[in-house]
Amino acid sequence: MTDRELDEVLKRRRIPEPSAEEWEEFPRSVTREIRRREGVSSTRAADVAGTSSWWSRPIIAIAGVAMITVVCALLLGNRQTSANATGGLAEAEKYYREIAPLFPQQVRAIVFEKQETRLVLAERADVPTSAPIYLKICGAGECRRFVTFSGQQVRVNGHDLDVLTDAKGGVIVAGPDLVWRSEQRGGRLGEYRIEAERLEARL
Amino acid sequence: MVAFEDERGRIAQSQVGDHEAFESLIKEHQRMIYSVCYRMTGSMAEAEDLAQETFIAAFSNLKGFRAESRFSSWLYRIAMNQCLNWRRGAARRENLHKQWSEQPQAHETGETGVSQQIQEALMKLNPKQRAAMVLTTYDGLNHAEAAKVLGCSETTVSWRLFAARAKLKRLLKDLKPGGKK
């Protein structure tokens, strides 16, 4: 057999390919793994809706969106408007207690905005189990409240802030250039004023 | 040129931690990287794992990527290093045939058996010889380019190819070029 003939034989080998769906999912699985290794997951809205992954699975997307809408509508029906500091915390606890069992290991964050409450879900039930954290972040004339978890990100005024907990149970919020710790209560992270509390002791 | 600029833009965004930009880079190069990994391992599962490790390693080393080299070549080099460092466990070796049976079949053409025979022959090569074959025969690199990817001299590549070809000819002597066994 000559070298040329060997090359011809070798090129007869076919490569089995993953399915189209697996190709579609692959980039996201890589970035998910990157975040997992970094110990930081993202709560990008894109993970919840509007990305190709959701549109590529219309049934899941429709079912997911419908479920979220129903949950939010039910809960919003009971919601008291405008919450003061303690009222806000009680409301957050109530939401968390009702929503968490419906989406085990899928809740990345519950976001309380001025007019609405949003639920940020992971596409799959792969959110690490950890104690819920109540966060109130005020800046640029408005406050936004969250129930989220260590390792997640929250978005405020276009800035992604990482939420973490330390070994002593304190909460850390990290921006691109600054870090806020819960022991500095009333402290600020750049333009933001932050309050944080772990909910587990209260649930 | 526009595509090149677009890629540069996405690389720059990825360098500052933009995962979405990096996902679009992955989408563009995933087939190439998977193919290299598959040719080096002969297993879909291993190829997928190694492709993932390649992109993860690329992301963490992205700050070291220099604009003068091509992103695809840079990725390719990472993939090949991942494959060369890959250590198959004993269980993997034992399951090789099982893995093949799980992969897409092509009974109607009868090519699956041939593909399997070729892959098994490649797997009998020393990994560095296999890498030299994959780079030159399948990916069309010349000896100088392959030497650059493998971090060795052109002479070493030539020797590896010589030894690999001799072994493959022996192992595949029953197969005839042109599609007939």
mmCIF file of C-alpha atoms in Angstrom:
data_model
loop_
_atom_site.group_PDB
_atom_site.id
_atom_site.type_symbol
_atom_site.label_atom_id
_atom_site.label_comp_id
_atom_site.label_asym_id
_atom_site.label_seq_id
_atom_site.Cartn_x
_atom_site.Cartn_y
_atom_site.Cartn_z
ATOM 1 C CA MET A 1 0.000 0.000 0.000
ATOM 2 C CA THR A 2 1.408 3.424 -0.931
ATOM 3 C CA ASP A 3 1.126 6.538 1.251
ATOM 4 C CA ARG A 4 -1.496 7.931 -1.100
ATOM 5 C CA GLU A 5 -3.559 4.747 -0.888
ATOM 6 C CA LEU A 6 -3.266 4.779 2.900
ATOM 7 C CA ASP A 7 -4.548 8.368 2.984
ATOM 8 C CA GLU A 8 -7.512 7.365 0.828
ATOM 9 C CA VAL A 9 -8.325 4.510 3.183
ATOM 10 C CA LEU A 10 -7.999 6.719 6.256
ATOM 11 C CA LYS A 11 -10.344 9.317 4.804
ATOM 12 C CA ARG A 12 -13.097 6.731 4.525
ATOM 13 C CA ARG A 13 -13.528 7.028 8.260
ATOM 14 C CA ARG A 14 -16.739 8.798 9.186
ATOM 15 C CA ILE A 15 -17.086 10.827 12.343
ATOM 16 C CA PRO A 16 -20.304 10.221 14.279
ATOM 17 C CA GLU A 17 -21.750 13.620 15.096
ATOM 18 C CA PRO A 18 -23.781 14.760 18.083
ATOM 19 C CA SER A 19 -27.388 15.689 17.285
ATOM 20 C CA ALA A 20 -28.384 19.211 16.207
ATOM 21 C CA GLU A 21 -29.877 19.752 19.642
ATOM 22 C CA GLU A 22 -26.627 18.745 21.313
ATOM 23 C CA TRP A 23 -24.690 21.147 19.099
ATOM 24 C CA GLU A 24 -27.130 23.878 20.036
ATOM 25 C CA GLU A 25 -26.751 23.147 23.730
ATOM 26 C CA PHE A 26 -22.984 22.667 23.738
ATOM 27 C CA PRO A 27 -21.877 26.353 23.985
ATOM 28 C CA ARG A 28 -24.198 26.912 26.922
ATOM 29 C CA SER A 29 -23.019 23.771 28.665
ATOM 30 C CA VAL A 30 -19.451 25.066 28.367
ATOM 31 C CA THR A 31 -20.218 28.478 29.841
ATOM 32 C CA ARG A 32 -22.303 26.840 32.577
ATOM 33 C CA GLU A 33 -19.322 24.712 33.482
ATOM 34 C CA ILE A 34 -17.069 27.780 33.417
ATOM 35 C CA ARG A 35 -19.390 29.542 35.839
ATOM 36 C CA ARG A 36 -19.635 26.458 38.029
ATOM 37 C CA ARG A 37 -15.866 26.234 38.233
ATOM 38 C CA GLU A 38 -15.573 29.902 38.962
ATOM 39 C CA GLY A 39 -18.176 29.403 41.657
ATOM 40 C CA VAL A 40 -20.253 32.115 40.119
ATOM 41 C CA SER A 41 -23.461 31.482 38.256
ATOM 42 C CA SER A 42 -25.238 34.043 36.244
ATOM 43 C CA THR A 43 -28.831 35.118 36.382
ATOM 44 C CA ARG A 44 -28.746 36.533 32.892
ATOM 45 C CA ALA A 45 -32.219 37.146 31.736
ATOM 46 C CA ALA A 46 -31.161 35.320 28.607
ATOM 47 C CA ASP A 47 -31.169 32.098 30.578
ATOM 48 C CA VAL A 48 -34.818 32.579 31.322
ATOM 49 C CA ALA A 49 -36.278 33.671 28.051
ATOM 50 C CA GLY A 50 -35.462 35.098 24.704
ATOM 51 C CA THR A 51 -32.387 33.038 23.900
ATOM 52 C CA SER A 52 -32.068 30.642 21.040
ATOM 53 C CA SER A 53 -32.146 27.751 23.487
ATOM 54 C CA TRP A 54 -35.665 28.614 24.500
ATOM 55 C CA TRP A 55 -36.836 29.434 21.052
ATOM 56 C CA SER A 56 -35.261 26.242 19.781
ATOM 57 C CA ARG A 57 -37.505 24.339 22.172
ATOM 58 C CA PRO A 58 -40.804 26.143 21.715
ATOM 59 C CA ILE A 59 -42.846 23.695 23.778
ATOM 60 C CA ILE A 60 -40.575 24.037 26.787
ATOM 61 C CA ALA A 61 -40.475 27.790 26.290
ATOM 62 C CA ILE A 62 -44.232 28.149 26.096
ATOM 63 C CA ALA A 63 -44.790 25.811 29.033
ATOM 64 C CA GLY A 64 -42.107 27.556 31.072
ATOM 65 C CA VAL A 65 -43.339 31.046 30.346
ATOM 66 C CA ALA A 66 -46.922 30.011 31.026
ATOM 67 C CA MET A 67 -45.969 28.444 34.335
ATOM 68 C CA ILE A 68 -43.992 31.495 35.428
ATOM 69 C CA THR A 69 -46.821 33.775 34.406
ATOM 70 C CA VAL A 70 -49.353 31.733 36.356
ATOM 71 C CA VAL A 71 -47.168 31.647 39.441
ATOM 72 C CA CYS A 72 -46.448 35.348 39.321
ATOM 73 C CA ALA A 73 -50.069 36.210 38.641
ATOM 74 C CA LEU A 74 -51.247 34.108 41.573
ATOM 75 C CA LEU A 75 -48.718 35.589 43.878
ATOM 76 C CA LEU A 76 -49.115 39.110 42.654
ATOM 77 C CA GLY A 77 -52.801 38.838 43.423
ATOM 78 C CA ASN A 78 -51.863 38.614 47.070
ATOM 79 C CA ARG A 79 -49.100 41.092 46.990
ATOM 80 C CA GLN A 80 -49.247 44.194 49.081
ATOM 81 C CA THR A 81 -48.099 47.283 47.272
ATOM 82 C CA SER A 82 -45.012 49.135 48.456
ATOM 83 C CA ALA A 83 -43.136 47.509 51.245
ATOM 84 C CA ASN A 84 -41.250 49.090 54.048
ATOM 85 C CA ALA A 85 -38.042 47.487 55.326
ATOM 86 C CA THR A 86 -39.549 44.730 57.468
ATOM 87 C CA GLY A 87 -42.590 44.356 55.199
ATOM 88 C CA GLY A 88 -40.235 43.816 52.274
ATOM 89 C CA LEU A 89 -38.438 41.035 54.061
ATOM 90 C CA ALA A 90 -41.671 39.328 55.090
ATOM 91 C CA GLU A 91 -42.950 39.591 51.541
ATOM 92 C CA ALA A 92 -39.723 38.122 50.174
ATOM 93 C CA GLU A 93 -39.982 35.202 52.585
ATOM 94 C CA LYS A 94 -43.564 34.568 51.586
ATOM 95 C CA TYR A 95 -42.700 34.545 47.892
ATOM 96 C CA TYR A 96 -39.727 32.300 48.440
ATOM 97 C CA ARG A 97 -41.673 29.788 50.517
ATOM 98 C CA GLU A 98 -44.345 29.538 47.849
ATOM 99 C CA ILE A 99 -42.132 29.505 44.765
ATOM 100 C CA ALA A 100 -39.138 27.390 45.787
ATOM 101 C CA PRO A 101 -41.049 24.094 46.082
ATOM 102 C CA LEU A 102 -42.563 24.649 42.625
ATOM 103 C CA PHE A 103 -39.167 24.912 40.926
ATOM 104 C CA PRO A 104 -36.693 22.886 42.964
ATOM 105 C CA GLN A 105 -33.085 23.920 42.225
ATOM 106 C CA GLN A 106 -34.270 26.145 39.394
ATOM 107 C CA VAL A 107 -34.824 29.467 41.118
ATOM 108 C CA ARG A 108 -31.918 31.803 40.492
ATOM 109 C CA ALA A 109 -33.652 34.865 41.843
ATOM 110 C CA ILE A 110 -36.951 36.471 42.670
ATOM 111 C CA VAL A 111 -36.749 40.113 41.682
ATOM 112 C CA PHE A 112 -39.070 42.668 43.270
ATOM 113 C CA GLU A 113 -39.283 45.759 41.150
ATOM 114 C CA LYS A 114 -41.427 48.819 41.545
ATOM 115 C CA GLN A 115 -44.324 47.560 39.453
ATOM 116 C CA GLU A 116 -43.751 43.870 39.132
ATOM 117 C CA THR A 117 -42.184 40.750 40.529
ATOM 118 C CA ARG A 118 -40.062 38.588 38.252
ATOM 119 C CA LEU A 119 -38.914 35.081 38.654
ATOM 120 C CA VAL A 120 -35.527 34.190 37.182
ATOM 121 C CA LEU A 121 -35.285 30.476 36.547
ATOM 122 C CA ALA A 122 -32.427 28.312 35.349
ATOM 123 C CA GLU A 123 -33.190 26.290 32.263
ATOM 124 C CA ARG A 124 -32.452 23.100 34.171
ATOM 125 C CA ALA A 125 -32.648 22.116 37.821
ATOM 126 C CA ASP A 126 -28.941 22.719 38.373
ATOM 127 C CA VAL A 127 -28.836 25.673 40.757
ATOM 128 C CA PRO A 128 -26.709 24.579 43.741
ATOM 129 C CA THR A 129 -28.681 24.267 46.934
ATOM 130 C CA SER A 130 -27.798 27.036 49.362
ATOM 131 C CA ALA A 131 -29.442 29.352 51.840
ATOM 132 C CA PRO A 132 -31.607 32.068 50.288
ATOM 133 C CA ILE A 133 -30.382 35.626 50.651
ATOM 134 C CA TYR A 134 -32.533 38.717 50.826
ATOM 135 C CA LEU A 135 -30.933 41.715 49.148
ATOM 136 C CA LYS A 136 -32.067 45.288 48.837
ATOM 137 C CA ILE A 137 -30.058 47.435 46.504
ATOM 138 C CA CYS A 138 -30.861 51.116 46.121
ATOM 139 C CA GLY A 139 -29.309 53.439 43.584
ATOM 140 C CA ALA A 140 -30.171 55.940 40.882
ATOM 141 C CA GLY A 141 -33.351 56.927 42.723
ATOM 142 C CA GLU A 142 -34.893 53.488 43.034
ATOM 143 C CA CYS A 143 -34.608 50.330 45.080
ATOM 144 C CA ARG A 144 -34.725 46.802 43.876
ATOM 145 C CA ARG A 145 -35.118 43.799 46.128
ATOM 146 C CA PHE A 146 -34.100 40.205 45.485
ATOM 147 C CA VAL A 147 -34.247 36.782 46.953
ATOM 148 C CA THR A 148 -31.258 34.986 45.519
ATOM 149 C CA PHE A 149 -28.461 32.588 46.398
ATOM 150 C CA SER A 150 -24.727 32.528 46.844
ATOM 151 C CA GLY A 151 -23.030 32.166 43.489
ATOM 152 C CA GLN A 152 -25.706 34.013 41.538
ATOM 153 C CA GLN A 153 -25.605 37.393 39.850
ATOM 154 C CA VAL A 154 -28.157 40.154 40.091
ATOM 155 C CA ARG A 155 -28.503 42.944 37.581
ATOM 156 C CA VAL A 156 -29.067 46.500 38.716
ATOM 157 C CA ASN A 157 -29.046 49.446 36.307
ATOM 158 C CA GLY A 158 -27.212 47.356 33.743
ATOM 159 C CA HIS A 159 -24.512 46.271 36.189
ATOM 160 C CA ASP A 160 -24.049 42.612 37.062
ATOM 161 C CA LEU A 161 -23.286 42.154 40.746
ATOM 162 C CA ASP A 162 -22.082 38.817 42.119
ATOM 163 C CA VAL A 163 -23.705 37.605 45.311
ATOM 164 C CA LEU A 164 -21.665 35.339 47.584
ATOM 165 C CA THR A 165 -21.608 34.213 51.185
ATOM 166 C CA ASP A 166 -18.513 33.821 53.325
ATOM 167 C CA ALA A 167 -17.627 31.088 55.814
ATOM 168 C CA LYS A 168 -19.071 33.119 58.712
ATOM 169 C CA GLY A 169 -22.432 33.458 57.012
ATOM 170 C CA GLY A 170 -21.890 37.026 55.902
ATOM 171 C CA VAL A 171 -23.085 38.227 52.511
ATOM 172 C CA ILE A 172 -20.703 39.641 49.922
ATOM 173 C CA VAL A 173 -21.809 41.636 46.891
ATOM 174 C CA ALA A 174 -19.114 42.248 44.328
ATOM 175 C CA GLY A 175 -19.213 44.688 41.445
ATOM 176 C CA PRO A 176 -16.656 45.070 38.679
ATOM 177 C CA ASP A 177 -14.302 47.145 40.848
ATOM 178 C CA LEU A 178 -15.754 47.066 44.366
ATOM 179 C CA VAL A 179 -16.758 44.601 47.034
ATOM 180 C CA TRP A 180 -19.419 45.111 49.692
ATOM 181 C CA ARG A 181 -19.660 42.968 52.837
ATOM 182 C CA SER A 182 -22.708 42.634 55.053
ATOM 183 C CA GLU A 183 -20.734 43.466 58.193
ATOM 184 C CA GLN A 184 -20.463 47.014 56.854
ATOM 185 C CA ARG A 185 -24.221 47.478 57.261
ATOM 186 C CA GLY A 186 -25.518 50.618 55.717
ATOM 187 C CA GLY A 187 -22.366 50.685 53.650
ATOM 188 C CA ARG A 188 -22.214 51.407 49.966
ATOM 189 C CA LEU A 189 -20.962 49.690 46.887
ATOM 190 C CA GLY A 190 -20.064 52.538 44.568
ATOM 191 C CA GLU A 191 -23.331 54.250 43.736
ATOM 192 C CA TYR A 192 -25.430 51.584 45.488
ATOM 193 C CA ARG A 193 -26.670 51.320 49.040
ATOM 194 C CA ILE A 194 -27.079 47.697 50.008
ATOM 195 C CA GLU A 195 -28.834 45.731 52.714
ATOM 196 C CA ALA A 196 -28.531 41.961 52.914
ATOM 197 C CA GLU A 197 -29.806 39.228 55.138
ATOM 198 C CA ARG A 198 -29.736 35.455 55.000
ATOM 199 C CA LEU A 199 -33.269 34.130 55.073
ATOM 200 C CA GLU A 200 -32.567 30.665 56.448
ATOM 201 C CA ALA A 201 -32.639 31.816 60.056
ATOM 202 C CA ARG A 202 -36.086 33.273 59.506
ATOM 203 C CA LEU A 203 -37.700 30.512 57.449
ATOM 204 C CA MET B 1 -12.423 41.175 6.735
ATOM 205 C CA VAL B 2 -15.727 42.037 8.370
ATOM 206 C CA ALA B 3 -15.980 38.502 9.784
ATOM 207 C CA PHE B 4 -12.416 38.802 11.069
ATOM 208 C CA GLU B 5 -13.188 42.115 12.772
ATOM 209 C CA ASP B 6 -16.362 40.607 14.205
ATOM 210 C CA GLU B 7 -14.376 37.700 15.627
ATOM 211 C CA ARG B 8 -11.827 40.090 17.117
ATOM 212 C CA GLY B 9 -14.683 41.990 18.745
ATOM 213 C CA ARG B 10 -16.139 38.859 20.273
ATOM 214 C CA ILE B 11 -12.719 37.756 21.494
ATOM 215 C CA ALA B 12 -12.236 41.143 23.154
ATOM 216 C CA GLN B 13 -15.665 40.863 24.810
ATOM 217 C CA SER B 14 -14.877 37.325 25.966
ATOM 218 C CA GLN B 15 -11.577 38.510 27.400
ATOM 219 C CA VAL B 16 -13.498 40.734 29.790
ATOM 220 C CA GLY B 17 -15.759 37.854 30.817
ATOM 221 C CA ASP B 18 -18.679 38.141 28.396
ATOM 222 C CA HIS B 19 -20.025 34.571 28.294
ATOM 223 C CA GLU B 20 -22.480 35.261 25.490
ATOM 224 C CA ALA B 21 -19.708 36.467 23.206
ATOM 225 C CA PHE B 22 -17.708 33.389 24.103
ATOM 226 C CA GLU B 23 -20.694 31.145 23.361
ATOM 227 C CA SER B 24 -20.845 32.539 19.839
ATOM 228 C CA LEU B 25 -17.131 31.770 19.400
ATOM 229 C CA ILE B 26 -17.735 28.239 20.635
ATOM 230 C CA LYS B 27 -20.603 27.807 18.204
ATOM 231 C CA GLU B 28 -18.328 28.754 15.345
ATOM 232 C CA HIS B 29 -15.499 26.398 16.241
ATOM 233 C CA GLN B 30 -17.167 23.521 18.079
ATOM 234 C CA ARG B 31 -17.340 21.144 15.108
ATOM 235 C CA MET B 32 -13.685 21.573 14.255
ATOM 236 C CA ILE B 33 -12.605 20.986 17.848
ATOM 237 C CA TYR B 34 -14.946 18.050 18.319
ATOM 238 C CA SER B 35 -13.594 16.430 15.121
ATOM 239 C CA VAL B 36 -10.004 16.732 16.297
ATOM 240 C CA CYS B 37 -10.911 15.275 19.685
ATOM 241 C CA TYR B 38 -12.896 12.473 18.136
ATOM 242 C CA ARG B 39 -10.072 11.527 15.816
ATOM 243 C CA MET B 40 -7.700 11.456 18.752
ATOM 244 C CA THR B 41 -9.927 9.428 21.084
ATOM 245 C CA GLY B 42 -12.313 7.439 18.919
ATOM 246 C CA SER B 43 -15.101 8.048 21.391
ATOM 247 C CA MET B 44 -18.001 10.491 21.137
ATOM 248 C CA ALA B 45 -18.224 10.847 24.896
ATOM 249 C CA GLU B 46 -14.505 11.506 25.287
ATOM 250 C CA ALA B 47 -14.512 13.865 22.322
ATOM 251 C CA GLU B 48 -17.345 15.894 23.832
ATOM 252 C CA ASP B 49 -15.595 16.045 27.202
ATOM 253 C CA LEU B 50 -12.300 17.037 25.656
ATOM 254 C CA ALA B 51 -13.974 19.630 23.440
ATOM 255 C CA GLN B 52 -15.558 21.114 26.547
ATOM 256 C CA GLU B 53 -12.226 21.102 28.378
ATOM 257 C CA THR B 54 -10.629 22.779 25.371
ATOM 258 C CA PHE B 55 -13.076 25.679 25.438
ATOM 259 C CA ILE B 56 -12.862 26.010 29.211
ATOM 260 C CA ALA B 57 -9.070 26.132 28.996
ATOM 261 C CA ALA B 58 -9.350 28.637 26.154
ATOM 262 C CA PHE B 59 -11.635 30.868 28.188
ATOM 263 C CA SER B 60 -9.335 30.895 31.188
ATOM 264 C CA ASN B 61 -6.304 31.607 29.005
ATOM 265 C CA LEU B 62 -8.010 34.072 26.716
ATOM 266 C CA LYS B 63 -6.139 37.018 28.183
ATOM 267 C CA GLY B 64 -2.948 35.429 26.864
ATOM 268 C CA PHE B 65 -4.306 35.163 23.329
ATOM 269 C CA ARG B 66 -2.341 37.397 20.984
ATOM 270 C CA ALA B 67 -4.072 39.097 18.113
ATOM 271 C CA GLU B 68 -1.341 38.193 15.640
ATOM 272 C CA SER B 69 -2.240 34.488 15.656
ATOM 273 C CA ARG B 70 -5.463 33.029 14.298
ATOM 274 C CA PHE B 71 -8.019 32.193 16.959
ATOM 275 C CA SER B 72 -8.841 28.850 15.306
ATOM 276 C CA SER B 73 -5.160 27.814 15.258
ATOM 277 C CA TRP B 74 -4.795 28.835 18.877
ATOM 278 C CA LEU B 75 -7.854 26.776 19.838
ATOM 279 C CA TYR B 76 -6.626 23.890 17.762
ATOM 280 C CA ARG B 77 -3.349 23.856 19.657
ATOM 281 C CA ILE B 78 -5.187 23.803 22.994
ATOM 282 C CA ALA B 79 -7.393 20.935 21.788
ATOM 283 C CA MET B 80 -4.425 18.902 20.658
ATOM 284 C CA ASN B 81 -2.681 19.435 23.993
ATOM 285 C CA GLN B 82 -5.819 18.375 25.828
ATOM 286 C CA CYS B 83 -5.956 15.229 23.710
ATOM 287 C CA LEU B 84 -2.302 14.423 24.226
ATOM 288 C CA ASN B 85 -2.711 14.794 27.967
ATOM 289 C CA TRP B 86 -5.809 12.664 27.886
ATOM 290 C CA ARG B 87 -5.468 9.436 29.776
ATOM 291 C CA ARG B 88 -7.952 6.753 29.050
ATOM 292 C CA GLY B 89 -8.919 4.660 32.024
ATOM 293 C CA ALA B 90 -8.925 0.893 31.895
ATOM 294 C CA ALA B 91 -12.696 0.847 31.875
ATOM 295 C CA ARG B 92 -12.738 3.125 28.857
ATOM 296 C CA ARG B 93 -10.484 0.750 26.986
ATOM 297 C CA GLU B 94 -12.679 -2.178 27.848
ATOM 298 C CA ASN B 95 -15.760 -0.295 26.721
ATOM 299 C CA LEU B 96 -14.415 0.801 23.359
ATOM 300 C CA HIS B 97 -16.480 -1.695 21.397
ATOM 301 C CA LYS B 98 -19.542 -0.920 23.478
ATOM 302 C CA GLN B 99 -19.164 2.782 22.705
ATOM 303 C CA TRP B 100 -19.000 2.034 19.012
ATOM 304 C CA SER B 101 -22.170 0.042 19.177
ATOM 305 C CA GLU B 102 -23.901 3.084 20.711
ATOM 306 C CA GLN B 103 -22.860 5.356 17.894
ATOM 307 C CA PRO B 104 -24.893 6.060 14.772
ATOM 308 C CA GLN B 105 -24.930 3.082 12.464
ATOM 309 C CA ALA B 106 -24.725 3.028 8.686
ATOM 310 C CA HIS B 107 -25.641 -0.519 7.863
ATOM 311 C CA GLU B 108 -26.969 0.418 4.453
ATOM 312 C CA THR B 109 -23.560 1.555 3.246
ATOM 313 C CA GLY B 110 -21.508 -0.918 5.224
ATOM 314 C CA GLU B 111 -19.099 1.883 6.080
ATOM 315 C CA THR B 112 -19.447 1.582 9.837
ATOM 316 C CA GLY B 113 -17.325 -1.522 10.027
ATOM 317 C CA VAL B 114 -14.638 0.126 7.913
ATOM 318 C CA SER B 115 -14.739 3.286 10.009
ATOM 319 C CA GLN B 116 -14.426 1.192 13.126
ATOM 320 C CA GLN B 117 -11.482 -0.717 11.726
ATOM 321 C CA ILE B 118 -9.728 2.513 10.775
ATOM 322 C CA GLN B 119 -10.415 4.098 14.150
ATOM 323 C CA GLU B 120 -9.147 1.043 15.996
ATOM 324 C CA ALA B 121 -5.979 1.096 13.904
ATOM 325 C CA LEU B 122 -5.462 4.775 14.739
ATOM 326 C CA MET B 123 -6.005 4.016 18.399
ATOM 327 C CA LYS B 124 -3.184 1.493 18.282
ATOM 328 C CA LEU B 125 -0.739 4.259 17.423
ATOM 329 C CA ASN B 126 1.230 6.056 20.070
ATOM 330 C CA PRO B 127 -0.726 9.312 20.834
ATOM 331 C CA LYS B 128 1.976 11.544 19.379
ATOM 332 C CA GLN B 129 2.051 9.522 16.182
ATOM 333 C CA ARG B 130 -1.736 9.670 16.052
ATOM 334 C CA ALA B 131 -1.639 13.435 16.539
ATOM 335 C CA ALA B 132 0.795 13.779 13.642
ATOM 336 C CA MET B 133 -1.514 11.698 11.423
ATOM 337 C CA VAL B 134 -4.624 13.640 12.422
ATOM 338 C CA LEU B 135 -2.973 16.996 11.807
ATOM 339 C CA THR B 136 -1.495 16.135 8.421
ATOM 340 C CA THR B 137 -3.859 13.587 6.857
ATOM 341 C CA TYR B 138 -7.207 14.813 8.159
ATOM 342 C CA ASP B 139 -6.615 18.494 8.747
ATOM 343 C CA GLY B 140 -4.197 19.103 5.900
ATOM 344 C CA LEU B 141 -1.416 20.782 7.860
ATOM 345 C CA ASN B 142 2.072 20.593 6.409
ATOM 346 C CA HIS B 143 4.926 19.271 8.518
ATOM 347 C CA ALA B 144 6.023 22.735 9.633
ATOM 348 C CA GLU B 145 2.507 23.659 10.779
ATOM 349 C CA ALA B 146 2.057 20.322 12.547
ATOM 350 C CA ALA B 147 5.409 20.789 14.274
ATOM 351 C CA LYS B 148 4.243 24.160 15.544
ATOM 352 C CA VAL B 149 1.021 22.712 16.958
ATOM 353 C CA LEU B 150 2.835 19.781 18.551
ATOM 354 C CA GLY B 151 5.730 21.840 19.850
ATOM 355 C CA CYS B 152 8.427 19.718 18.220
ATOM 356 C CA SER B 153 10.713 19.890 15.200
ATOM 357 C CA GLU B 154 9.681 19.117 11.640
ATOM 358 C CA THR B 155 12.096 16.191 11.662
ATOM 359 C CA THR B 156 10.289 14.705 14.658
ATOM 360 C CA VAL B 157 6.955 15.074 12.868
ATOM 361 C CA SER B 158 8.395 13.327 9.824
ATOM 362 C CA TRP B 159 9.655 10.416 11.912
ATOM 363 C CA ARG B 160 6.370 10.071 13.737
ATOM 364 C CA LEU B 161 4.512 10.022 10.433
ATOM 365 C CA PHE B 162 6.881 7.486 8.993
ATOM 366 C CA ALA B 163 6.395 5.128 11.952
ATOM 367 C CA ALA B 164 2.620 5.729 12.037
ATOM 368 C CA ARG B 165 2.191 5.030 8.335
ATOM 369 C CA ALA B 166 4.182 1.835 8.513
ATOM 370 C CA LYS B 167 2.022 0.571 11.350
ATOM 371 C CA LEU B 168 -1.261 1.654 9.756
ATOM 372 C CA LYS B 169 -0.387 -0.001 6.460
ATOM 373 C CA ARG B 170 0.187 -3.226 8.330
ATOM 374 C CA LEU B 171 -3.037 -2.928 10.323
ATOM 375 C CA LEU B 172 -5.203 -1.867 7.390
ATOM 376 C CA LYS B 173 -3.731 -4.026 4.667
ATOM 377 C CA ASP B 174 -7.110 -5.674 4.034
ATOM 378 C CA LEU B 175 -8.789 -2.397 3.179
ATOM 379 C CA LYS B 176 -8.575 -1.130 -0.348
ATOM 380 C CA PRO B 177 -8.731 2.532 -1.336
ATOM 381 C CA GLY B 178 -11.797 3.558 -3.314
ATOM 382 C CA GLY B 179 -14.455 2.207 -1.004
ATOM 383 C CA LYS B 180 -14.133 -1.564 -1.412
ATOM 384 C CA LYS B 181 -12.939 -3.833 1.355
#
